[in-house]
C-alpha cells in the first residue's frame, strides 16, 4: 500500500503514513518518529496513539540518552526493550503501557537521522516477519523523504557573515541570531520584535527551545537544511512555521552561514530571521482565491498526476480534492468520457506553449480547457463557457443571418438589375423573395388610371385576379390603402384581415391564404403599384422580417418602374416592326408562300429580320429575306428602309446583283456600325429558273419534288455595308413544285447550337416533314428548331417557305415579227388567233390594240429584232421586245400633235404596264385581268377604239 502512495507528499505526511502502517501491522498501541536535530537532540516530529503526557516527555530527547529511539539511532540497528522493567529506557516518572518498545533507525545515506518507534500491545516482541516489515517501512520512509519537496528560498545574500553584517541589520526589522554548534547555545538579537514580539521570561536560549517552537510538519525540512549547512558548508535557508507567545503559529524565514574554528571544524552559525507571515498570508489569500475562483484550476505534474484542484475543478471532475490528489488525470471517468481528450492534451503539452480548446465535460455543458506548460508540469484552466458559447452561437447565427440577408439582397439587386420586363421582375421576386420567407403567393398590382392592373402573380387563383383587374383603387381595400398611405400593412391571420376589412372577409378564403404583407412600390414619392406577399399558414412577421421586406420593396419598385418603361418602348418597337413586315403575302401565280417571324426572347429589343414576296412582270416573283444586325428601334427602322428600298428596286426590274449593289450603298451610307445580311432571289415561271444572290446570308434550302434537300453552293459575299460589288449570282433550275426555304440565322444558330449543326437539323426536318401544307410546315420547323425552352433566344428568326409553279408551255406563245410597218398587222393577227385558242375572245380587241401600239412604237423608234409574247396565268401578259435600250415614256400631247398618245392608250387599256431591260435590249409589257367585261372593253368595238385614237 505504501508503494502505491503518490509522489510529492511532504515529509511530515511521509512519517505519519509510515508510522500508521507500522502501528497497524504490529497491532501496537501507538508510536512516534524522532529526527536528529542540532548537537545531540532528537526532536519528536510525529506521534500516533500515545497519551499527551508520554508524548510531552519525548518531545526533545538526548540522542545519547537511555531512550529506545536514542539507542536505535546510536547503534544503527533495531532495538526491543520490554516495559515495565527495572532498566526500562525512558522517563522514570511515567509508567509505559503495553509490553515493550520496538525501534528501527532511519538513515540518509550512511548517516542515521532518526528512528521509528512503536509501543507494542499484548503480543510482545515483534516476530521476524514484523521486524522485516518495520525495516521495510523505514526503507520506504528513507526513500520518500529524499524526494520530498523542500521550501524554495530566494537567493541567499552574497555578503560574508560577521560583525559588519549584524551592524547593517540592526536598522531593519529583522532579527539576528548566533548558534554555538558545539554547546547548543542559541542567542538572538532583535528577534523579540522582528519575530516573536516579546519572549517569555522562562525562554531558554538553546537550540532545543527553538526546535520545540517549530511546527512539527515543518521541522524535518528545517532540521535537514541546518544539518546540510553544517555538513556541506552551504548557506542555511529555511522557511517554517514557528509558535508565537500567544500559541498561534506564524511563518518565519531564516538565513544563516557556518563559521569555522581554528581547527577548521564548524564552530558556530550566524544568520538572520524575519516574520514572513505577511507574504505567506498573501500566498494563502492567493491559494484561497484559486480555491474558490469561478474557473476550474488544476495542477498536474509531468506524469499527469493531479497536484492541486480548486472547488470548480472538483465539480467538473466529479470528485473532491482529497480523492483527486495524486491520481492520473486520464484515469478519471469524466475525462475518459471525452473523446480524444488525452491525445489533444498530450499534443498540447508537447508543443511547450499555451493551448486552449473546448470540451464537453458534462451533458449539455461546454468547458474551455486551457493548458499552460510549466517547468514541473502543467496548469489547467477549466472555464464553463456554455452560456458564452450559446451567446456566441446566437451572435454567429445572427451574423450568418445578416450575411445571408445581405447576400440575398445583393443577389436580388443583381437579378433585378438584369430584369428587363415587368414579368421578369415578378419572376425574380417569386424566385428570390418568396422561398426565404416561406411565402407561397405573390401579386404585383399596378395602378393605371386609378384602376388596378395585375402585372404578374404567383400562387393565386385566376378568379381572384380577375376580380382585382380593373377594380377602382380606393380606401377600404388593402391595395388602395397601401397606395393612398404609402405605408406597408401586415396581417398575421385571416381573422386580422377580416377585422380590418369586414366587407372583404371572403377574400382570404378565395385566395387560399392565411397571412399577408402589402408593400407599396414607391419611386420619387409616387406610389404606382403594390406588391403582395402571402402565406398559406398564419404567420406573424418579426420586426427584422418586416424591415427586410420594406427594404426589398424599394428595390422592386425601382426595378418595376424601369421595366415598365422598357415594356412601353418594347411594345412600340414591336408595333413598328409588325407594321414594317408584310401584313399578308401577295397571291401570285408563280409560287405559293408561307412565312413566320419569331421575335427575340422576352426582354430583348426588337430586331431587324424581315422577309418579302414581290410580284414582278411576266409572272416572275422576287423572294427576299434579310437581317439587320443589332436590336432596337434604329435597327427596326433600318429594316423598314431596306424593305422599302428592295421593293422599289425590284419594281424597277433590276437584276438581282444590281439590286444588291444598291442595297449595299444604302447600308454603307447609314454609318460604319450599320450592317445587314440579305438574300434576293427572282423566280421566272416561264423558264423554271431562279436567280439568287446573297450578302453574308445563309444559303436557301432547295427541296426537289422527289424529297432531295440541298443547299446551293453559292459563296456568300460580305454583309451589306462592307461588301464590294459586283455581287455573285447563281441560277438554279427548279422543277415544278420544288420547295425553296429562305431563313435568317436566328432560326438555325443560337448560343447552344452552331450554325452548321442548325442547318443540318433544318435539312433533316425538310427531308422528313410533310410539305403539303406550307403553313403546317412552317409551324413544324419553328417548333423543332426553336422549342419553347429555347424561345428565350437573343435573336429574331424569319422563315419564308415557297413552292414554285412553272408556267405550262401551252400557256405561252411568242412570235418573231418583221421590222416592216406591216409588223403591227401581223401582231394583231397572232394575238387574235392565240386568244381565240385560249378562249379569251373578250380580251382580243384591247389586246390587239395594245400589241399593235407597242409594235408600231418599236418599228417607228427602236431597232433590232421584234419579239411578241403572250402569257396566260392569273392575268394576260403581252410583251414586245426589241434590241434598243431606249425606254419609252408617256408624254402629254397637245391637241394639234399628230402622235404621242400611244402609251397613254396602252396605260388606259391595261391593268399595269412597264419596261424592263433584257440581255438583248428591252421589253415593254402589259398586264390585263382575265375577269374583264363580258362584252370586251367598255369602249366597245375596235372601230370605236381606233376612232378614239384618231
JSON list of N, CA, C and O in Angstrom, two decimals, residues 44-88:
[
{"chain": "A", "resi": 44, "resn": "UNK", "atom": "N", "xyz": [10.84, 15.14, 18.39]},
{"chain": "A", "resi": 44, "resn": "UNK", "atom": "CA", "xyz": [9.65, 14.39, 18.02]},
{"chain": "A", "resi": 44, "resn": "UNK", "atom": "C", "xyz": [8.93, 15.12, 16.87]},
{"chain": "A", "resi": 44, "resn": "UNK", "atom": "O", "xyz": [8.58, 16.29, 17.02]},
{"chain": "A", "resi": 45, "resn": "UNK", "atom": "N", "xyz": [8.72, 14.42, 15.76]},
{"chain": "A", "resi": 45, "resn": "UNK", "atom": "CA", "xyz": [8.05, 15.04, 14.61]},
{"chain": "A", "resi": 45, "resn": "UNK", "atom": "C", "xyz": [6.66, 14.49, 14.39]},
{"chain": "A", "resi": 45, "resn": "UNK", "atom": "O", "xyz": [5.78, 15.19, 13.88]},
{"chain": "A", "resi": 46, "resn": "UNK", "atom": "N", "xyz": [6.42, 13.21, 14.75]},
{"chain": "A", "resi": 46, "resn": "UNK", "atom": "CA", "xyz": [5.10, 12.61, 14.55]},
{"chain": "A", "resi": 46, "resn": "UNK", "atom": "C", "xyz": [4.85, 11.62, 15.68]},
{"chain": "A", "resi": 46, "resn": "UNK", "atom": "O", "xyz": [5.77, 10.88, 16.07]},
{"chain": "A", "resi": 47, "resn": "UNK", "atom": "N", "xyz": [3.61, 11.59, 16.17]},
{"chain": "A", "resi": 47, "resn": "UNK", "atom": "CA", "xyz": [3.22, 10.57, 17.15]},
{"chain": "A", "resi": 47, "resn": "UNK", "atom": "C", "xyz": [1.81, 10.14, 16.85]},
{"chain": "A", "resi": 47, "resn": "UNK", "atom": "O", "xyz": [0.99, 10.94, 16.39]},
{"chain": "A", "resi": 48, "resn": "UNK", "atom": "N", "xyz": [1.53, 8.85, 17.18]},
{"chain": "A", "resi": 48, "resn": "UNK", "atom": "CA", "xyz": [0.20, 8.29, 16.95]},
{"chain": "A", "resi": 48, "resn": "UNK", "atom": "C", "xyz": [-0.15, 7.41, 18.13]},
{"chain": "A", "resi": 48, "resn": "UNK", "atom": "O", "xyz": [0.63, 6.52, 18.52]},
{"chain": "A", "resi": 49, "resn": "UNK", "atom": "N", "xyz": [-1.32, 7.63, 18.72]},
{"chain": "A", "resi": 49, "resn": "UNK", "atom": "CA", "xyz": [-1.86, 6.74, 19.76]},
{"chain": "A", "resi": 49, "resn": "UNK", "atom": "C", "xyz": [-1.24, 6.88, 21.13]},
{"chain": "A", "resi": 49, "resn": "UNK", "atom": "O", "xyz": [-1.62, 6.14, 22.04]},
{"chain": "A", "resi": 50, "resn": "UNK", "atom": "N", "xyz": [-0.32, 7.78, 21.36]},
{"chain": "A", "resi": 50, "resn": "UNK", "atom": "CA", "xyz": [0.34, 7.91, 22.66]},
{"chain": "A", "resi": 50, "resn": "UNK", "atom": "C", "xyz": [-0.33, 9.00, 23.48]},
{"chain": "A", "resi": 50, "resn": "UNK", "atom": "O", "xyz": [-0.71, 10.05, 22.92]},
{"chain": "A", "resi": 51, "resn": "UNK", "atom": "N", "xyz": [-0.41, 8.81, 24.80]},
{"chain": "A", "resi": 51, "resn": "UNK", "atom": "CA", "xyz": [-1.02, 9.84, 25.66]},
{"chain": "A", "resi": 51, "resn": "UNK", "atom": "C", "xyz": [-0.19, 11.11, 25.64]},
{"chain": "A", "resi": 51, "resn": "UNK", "atom": "O", "xyz": [1.03, 11.06, 25.46]},
{"chain": "A", "resi": 52, "resn": "UNK", "atom": "N", "xyz": [-0.83, 12.27, 25.78]},
{"chain": "A", "resi": 52, "resn": "UNK", "atom": "CA", "xyz": [-0.09, 13.54, 25.74]},
{"chain": "A", "resi": 52, "resn": "UNK", "atom": "C", "xyz": [1.03, 13.61, 26.77]},
{"chain": "A", "resi": 52, "resn": "UNK", "atom": "O", "xyz": [2.08, 14.19, 26.51]},
{"chain": "A", "resi": 53, "resn": "UNK", "atom": "N", "xyz": [0.81, 13.02, 27.96]},
{"chain": "A", "resi": 53, "resn": "UNK", "atom": "CA", "xyz": [1.85, 13.11, 29.00]},
{"chain": "A", "resi": 53, "resn": "UNK", "atom": "C", "xyz": [3.12, 12.39, 28.55]},
{"chain": "A", "resi": 53, "resn": "UNK", "atom": "O", "xyz": [4.24, 12.89, 28.74]},
{"chain": "A", "resi": 54, "resn": "UNK", "atom": "N", "xyz": [2.96, 11.22, 27.93]},
{"chain": "A", "resi": 54, "resn": "UNK", "atom": "CA", "xyz": [4.13, 10.50, 27.46]},
{"chain": "A", "resi": 54, "resn": "UNK", "atom": "C", "xyz": [4.77, 11.22, 26.28]},
{"chain": "A", "resi": 54, "resn": "UNK", "atom": "O", "xyz": [5.99, 11.29, 26.16]},
{"chain": "A", "resi": 55, "resn": "UNK", "atom": "N", "xyz": [3.92, 11.76, 25.38]},
{"chain": "A", "resi": 55, "resn": "UNK", "atom": "CA", "xyz": [4.46, 12.46, 24.22]},
{"chain": "A", "resi": 55, "resn": "UNK", "atom": "C", "xyz": [5.26, 13.68, 24.66]},
{"chain": "A", "resi": 55, "resn": "UNK", "atom": "O", "xyz": [6.32, 13.99, 24.08]},
{"chain": "A", "resi": 56, "resn": "UNK", "atom": "N", "xyz": [4.76, 14.39, 25.67]},
{"chain": "A", "resi": 56, "resn": "UNK", "atom": "CA", "xyz": [5.45, 15.59, 26.12]},
{"chain": "A", "resi": 56, "resn": "UNK", "atom": "C", "xyz": [6.84, 15.27, 26.63]},
{"chain": "A", "resi": 56, "resn": "UNK", "atom": "O", "xyz": [7.79, 16.02, 26.41]},
{"chain": "A", "resi": 57, "resn": "UNK", "atom": "N", "xyz": [6.98, 14.15, 27.28]},
{"chain": "A", "resi": 57, "resn": "UNK", "atom": "CA", "xyz": [8.31, 13.78, 27.81]},
{"chain": "A", "resi": 57, "resn": "UNK", "atom": "C", "xyz": [9.26, 13.37, 26.70]},
{"chain": "A", "resi": 57, "resn": "UNK", "atom": "O", "xyz": [10.48, 13.40, 26.88]},
{"chain": "A", "resi": 58, "resn": "UNK", "atom": "N", "xyz": [8.72, 12.97, 25.52]},
{"chain": "A", "resi": 58, "resn": "UNK", "atom": "CA", "xyz": [9.56, 12.57, 24.40]},
{"chain": "A", "resi": 58, "resn": "UNK", "atom": "C", "xyz": [9.70, 13.66, 23.33]},
{"chain": "A", "resi": 58, "resn": "UNK", "atom": "O", "xyz": [10.21, 13.42, 22.25]},
{"chain": "A", "resi": 59, "resn": "UNK", "atom": "N", "xyz": [9.25, 14.91, 23.60]},
{"chain": "A", "resi": 59, "resn": "UNK", "atom": "CA", "xyz": [9.29, 15.98, 22.62]},
{"chain": "A", "resi": 59, "resn": "UNK", "atom": "C", "xyz": [10.73, 16.25, 22.19]},
{"chain": "A", "resi": 59, "resn": "UNK", "atom": "O", "xyz": [11.04, 16.32, 21.00]},
{"chain": "A", "resi": 60, "resn": "UNK", "atom": "N", "xyz": [11.64, 16.43, 23.14]},
{"chain": "A", "resi": 60, "resn": "UNK", "atom": "CA", "xyz": [13.06, 16.58, 22.87]},
{"chain": "A", "resi": 60, "resn": "UNK", "atom": "C", "xyz": [13.78, 15.58, 23.77]},
{"chain": "A", "resi": 60, "resn": "UNK", "atom": "O", "xyz": [13.65, 15.60, 25.00]},
{"chain": "A", "resi": 61, "resn": "UNK", "atom": "N", "xyz": [14.54, 14.70, 23.15]},
{"chain": "A", "resi": 61, "resn": "UNK", "atom": "CA", "xyz": [15.32, 13.70, 23.92]},
{"chain": "A", "resi": 61, "resn": "UNK", "atom": "C", "xyz": [16.77, 13.77, 23.47]},
{"chain": "A", "resi": 61, "resn": "UNK", "atom": "O", "xyz": [17.08, 14.14, 22.33]},
{"chain": "A", "resi": 62, "resn": "UNK", "atom": "N", "xyz": [17.61, 13.40, 24.39]},
{"chain": "A", "resi": 62, "resn": "UNK", "atom": "CA", "xyz": [19.05, 13.39, 24.12]},
{"chain": "A", "resi": 62, "resn": "UNK", "atom": "C", "xyz": [19.37, 12.15, 23.28]},
{"chain": "A", "resi": 62, "resn": "UNK", "atom": "O", "xyz": [19.00, 11.04, 23.65]},
{"chain": "A", "resi": 63, "resn": "UNK", "atom": "N", "xyz": [20.08, 12.38, 22.16]},
{"chain": "A", "resi": 63, "resn": "UNK", "atom": "CA", "xyz": [20.36, 11.24, 21.31]},
{"chain": "A", "resi": 63, "resn": "UNK", "atom": "C", "xyz": [21.42, 10.31, 21.94]},
{"chain": "A", "resi": 63, "resn": "UNK", "atom": "O", "xyz": [21.62, 9.20, 21.45]},
{"chain": "A", "resi": 64, "resn": "UNK", "atom": "N", "xyz": [22.04, 10.78, 22.97]},
{"chain": "A", "resi": 64, "resn": "UNK", "atom": "CA", "xyz": [23.00, 9.91, 23.69]},
{"chain": "A", "resi": 64, "resn": "UNK", "atom": "C", "xyz": [22.38, 9.36, 24.98]},
{"chain": "A", "resi": 64, "resn": "UNK", "atom": "O", "xyz": [23.08, 8.72, 25.78]},
{"chain": "A", "resi": 65, "resn": "UNK", "atom": "N", "xyz": [21.08, 9.61, 25.20]},
{"chain": "A", "resi": 65, "resn": "UNK", "atom": "CA", "xyz": [20.41, 9.19, 26.42]},
{"chain": "A", "resi": 65, "resn": "UNK", "atom": "C", "xyz": [19.97, 7.74, 26.36]},
{"chain": "A", "resi": 65, "resn": "UNK", "atom": "O", "xyz": [20.22, 7.00, 25.40]},
{"chain": "A", "resi": 66, "resn": "UNK", "atom": "N", "xyz": [19.21, 7.32, 27.43]},
{"chain": "A", "resi": 66, "resn": "UNK", "atom": "CA", "xyz": [18.82, 5.90, 27.56]},
{"chain": "A", "resi": 66, "resn": "UNK", "atom": "C", "xyz": [17.54, 5.51, 26.83]},
{"chain": "A", "resi": 66, "resn": "UNK", "atom": "O", "xyz": [17.08, 4.38, 26.94]},
{"chain": "A", "resi": 67, "resn": "UNK", "atom": "N", "xyz": [16.94, 6.43, 26.04]},
{"chain": "A", "resi": 67, "resn": "UNK", "atom": "CA", "xyz": [15.66, 6.11, 25.41]},
{"chain": "A", "resi": 67, "resn": "UNK", "atom": "C", "xyz": [15.88, 5.13, 24.26]},
{"chain": "A", "resi": 67, "resn": "UNK", "atom": "O", "xyz": [16.96, 5.03, 23.67]},
{"chain": "A", "resi": 68, "resn": "UNK", "atom": "N", "xyz": [14.78, 4.43, 23.91]},
{"chain": "A", "resi": 68, "resn": "UNK", "atom": "CA", "xyz": [14.85, 3.43, 22.83]},
{"chain": "A", "resi": 68, "resn": "UNK", "atom": "C", "xyz": [15.20, 4.10, 21.50]},
{"chain": "A", "resi": 68, "resn": "UNK", "atom": "O", "xyz": [16.05, 3.59, 20.75]},
{"chain": "A", "resi": 69, "resn": "UNK", "atom": "N", "xyz": [14.59, 5.28, 21.12]},
{"chain": "A", "resi": 69, "resn": "UNK", "atom": "CA", "xyz": [14.99, 5.91, 19.86]},
{"chain": "A", "resi": 69, "resn": "UNK", "atom": "C", "xyz": [16.48, 6.27, 19.85]},
{"chain": "A", "resi": 69, "resn": "UNK", "atom": "O", "xyz": [17.13, 6.15, 18.82]},
{"chain": "A", "resi": 70, "resn": "UNK", "atom": "N", "xyz": [17.00, 6.76, 21.00]},
{"chain": "A", "resi": 70, "resn": "UNK", "atom": "CA", "xyz": [18.42, 7.14, 21.05]},
{"chain": "A", "resi": 70, "resn": "UNK", "atom": "C", "xyz": [19.30, 5.91, 20.88]},
{"chain": "A", "resi": 70, "resn": "UNK", "atom": "O", "xyz": [20.31, 5.95, 20.18]},
{"chain": "A", "resi": 71, "resn": "UNK", "atom": "N", "xyz": [18.92, 4.76, 21.52]},
{"chain": "A", "resi": 71, "resn": "UNK", "atom": "CA", "xyz": [19.69, 3.52, 21.37]},
{"chain": "A", "resi": 71, "resn": "UNK", "atom": "C", "xyz": [19.67, 3.04, 19.91]},
{"chain": "A", "resi": 71, "resn": "UNK", "atom": "O", "xyz": [20.72, 2.66, 19.36]},
{"chain": "A", "resi": 72, "resn": "UNK", "atom": "N", "xyz": [18.48, 3.03, 19.28]},
{"chain": "A", "resi": 72, "resn": "UNK", "atom": "CA", "xyz": [18.40, 2.58, 17.88]},
{"chain": "A", "resi": 72, "resn": "UNK", "atom": "C", "xyz": [19.22, 3.48, 16.97]},
{"chain": "A", "resi": 72, "resn": "UNK", "atom": "O", "xyz": [19.90, 3.02, 16.03]},
{"chain": "A", "resi": 73, "resn": "UNK", "atom": "N", "xyz": [19.17, 4.83, 17.22]},
{"chain": "A", "resi": 73, "resn": "UNK", "atom": "CA", "xyz": [19.93, 5.77, 16.40]},
{"chain": "A", "resi": 73, "resn": "UNK", "atom": "C", "xyz": [21.43, 5.61, 16.64]},
{"chain": "A", "resi": 73, "resn": "UNK", "atom": "O", "xyz": [22.22, 5.60, 15.68]},
{"chain": "A", "resi": 74, "resn": "UNK", "atom": "N", "xyz": [21.79, 5.45, 17.91]},
{"chain": "A", "resi": 74, "resn": "UNK", "atom": "CA", "xyz": [23.22, 5.36, 18.23]},
{"chain": "A", "resi": 74, "resn": "UNK", "atom": "C", "xyz": [23.84, 4.08, 17.71]},
{"chain": "A", "resi": 74, "resn": "UNK", "atom": "O", "xyz": [24.97, 4.09, 17.20]},
{"chain": "A", "resi": 75, "resn": "UNK", "atom": "N", "xyz": [23.13, 2.95, 17.86]},
{"chain": "A", "resi": 75, "resn": "UNK", "atom": "CA", "xyz": [23.70, 1.67, 17.44]},
{"chain": "A", "resi": 75, "resn": "UNK", "atom": "C", "xyz": [23.42, 1.34, 15.96]},
{"chain": "A", "resi": 75, "resn": "UNK", "atom": "O", "xyz": [24.02, 0.41, 15.41]},
{"chain": "A", "resi": 76, "resn": "UNK", "atom": "N", "xyz": [22.50, 2.11, 15.35]},
{"chain": "A", "resi": 76, "resn": "UNK", "atom": "CA", "xyz": [22.23, 1.91, 13.94]},
{"chain": "A", "resi": 76, "resn": "UNK", "atom": "C", "xyz": [21.55, 0.59, 13.63]},
{"chain": "A", "resi": 76, "resn": "UNK", "atom": "O", "xyz": [21.70, 0.06, 12.53]},
{"chain": "A", "resi": 77, "resn": "UNK", "atom": "N", "xyz": [20.76, 0.05, 14.59]},
{"chain": "A", "resi": 77, "resn": "UNK", "atom": "CA", "xyz": [20.05, -1.20, 14.37]},
{"chain": "A", "resi": 77, "resn": "UNK", "atom": "C", "xyz": [18.74, -1.21, 15.14]},
{"chain": "A", "resi": 77, "resn": "UNK", "atom": "O", "xyz": [18.50, -0.33, 15.98]},
{"chain": "A", "resi": 78, "resn": "UNK", "atom": "N", "xyz": [17.90, -2.22, 14.87]},
{"chain": "A", "resi": 78, "resn": "UNK", "atom": "CA", "xyz": [16.60, -2.32, 15.53]},
{"chain": "A", "resi": 78, "resn": "UNK", "atom": "C", "xyz": [16.80, -2.68, 17.00]},
{"chain": "A", "resi": 78, "resn": "UNK", "atom": "O", "xyz": [17.69, -3.45, 17.35]},
{"chain": "A", "resi": 79, "resn": "UNK", "atom": "N", "xyz": [15.93, -2.10, 17.84]},
{"chain": "A", "resi": 79, "resn": "UNK", "atom": "CA", "xyz": [16.03, -2.32, 19.29]},
{"chain": "A", "resi": 79, "resn": "UNK", "atom": "C", "xyz": [14.65, -2.71, 19.84]},
{"chain": "A", "resi": 79, "resn": "UNK", "atom": "O", "xyz": [13.63, -2.21, 19.37]},
{"chain": "A", "resi": 80, "resn": "UNK", "atom": "N", "xyz": [14.70, -3.62, 20.90]},
{"chain": "A", "resi": 80, "resn": "UNK", "atom": "CA", "xyz": [13.47, -4.01, 21.63]},
{"chain": "A", "resi": 80, "resn": "UNK", "atom": "C", "xyz": [13.75, -3.89, 23.11]},
{"chain": "A", "resi": 80, "resn": "UNK", "atom": "O", "xyz": [14.73, -4.43, 23.60]},
{"chain": "A", "resi": 81, "resn": "UNK", "atom": "N", "xyz": [12.88, -3.18, 23.80]},
{"chain": "A", "resi": 81, "resn": "UNK", "atom": "CA", "xyz": [13.03, -3.01, 25.26]},
{"chain": "A", "resi": 81, "resn": "UNK", "atom": "C", "xyz": [11.67, -3.32, 25.88]},
{"chain": "A", "resi": 81, "resn": "UNK", "atom": "O", "xyz": [10.68, -2.66, 25.56]},
{"chain": "A", "resi": 82, "resn": "UNK", "atom": "N", "xyz": [11.62, -4.38, 26.78]},
{"chain": "A", "resi": 82, "resn": "UNK", "atom": "CA", "xyz": [10.33, -4.69, 27.44]},
{"chain": "A", "resi": 82, "resn": "UNK", "atom": "C", "xyz": [9.95, -3.58, 28.40]},
{"chain": "A", "resi": 82, "resn": "UNK", "atom": "O", "xyz": [10.78, -2.90, 28.98]},
{"chain": "A", "resi": 83, "resn": "UNK", "atom": "N", "xyz": [8.65, -3.42, 28.65]},
{"chain": "A", "resi": 83, "resn": "UNK", "atom": "CA", "xyz": [8.11, -2.42, 29.55]},
{"chain": "A", "resi": 83, "resn": "UNK", "atom": "C", "xyz": [6.99, -3.09, 30.34]},
{"chain": "A", "resi": 83, "resn": "UNK", "atom": "O", "xyz": [6.15, -3.80, 29.77]},
{"chain": "A", "resi": 84, "resn": "UNK", "atom": "N", "xyz": [6.94, -2.88, 31.73]},
{"chain": "A", "resi": 84, "resn": "UNK", "atom": "CA", "xyz": [7.95, -2.16, 32.52]},
{"chain": "A", "resi": 84, "resn": "UNK", "atom": "C", "xyz": [9.09, -3.10, 32.91]},
{"chain": "A", "resi": 84, "resn": "UNK", "atom": "O", "xyz": [8.92, -4.31, 32.96]},
{"chain": "A", "resi": 85, "resn": "UNK", "atom": "N", "xyz": [10.26, -2.57, 33.26]},
{"chain": "A", "resi": 85, "resn": "UNK", "atom": "CA", "xyz": [11.41, -3.32, 33.74]},
{"chain": "A", "resi": 85, "resn": "UNK", "atom": "C", "xyz": [12.27, -2.37, 34.53]},
{"chain": "A", "resi": 85, "resn": "UNK", "atom": "O", "xyz": [12.16, -1.14, 34.40]},
{"chain": "A", "resi": 86, "resn": "UNK", "atom": "N", "xyz": [13.09, -2.92, 35.24]},
{"chain": "A", "resi": 86, "resn": "UNK", "atom": "CA", "xyz": [13.90, -2.06, 36.11]},
{"chain": "A", "resi": 86, "resn": "UNK", "atom": "C", "xyz": [14.81, -1.17, 35.33]},
{"chain": "A", "resi": 86, "resn": "UNK", "atom": "O", "xyz": [15.06, -0.03, 35.72]},
{"chain": "A", "resi": 87, "resn": "UNK", "atom": "N", "xyz": [15.32, -1.67, 34.24]},
{"chain": "A", "resi": 87, "resn": "UNK", "atom": "CA", "xyz": [16.22, -0.82, 33.46]},
{"chain": "A", "resi": 87, "resn": "UNK", "atom": "C", "xyz": [15.52, -0.28, 32.20]},
{"chain": "A", "resi": 87, "resn": "UNK", "atom": "O", "xyz": [16.13, -0.04, 31.18]},
{"chain": "A", "resi": 88, "resn": "UNK", "atom": "N", "xyz": [14.21, -0.16, 32.32]},
{"chain": "A", "resi": 88, "resn": "UNK", "atom": "CA", "xyz": [13.45, 0.31, 31.16]},
{"chain": "A", "resi": 88, "resn": "UNK", "atom": "C", "xyz": [13.91, 1.68, 30.75]},
{"chain": "A", "resi": 88, "resn": "UNK", "atom": "O", "xyz": [13.91, 2.60, 31.56]}
]
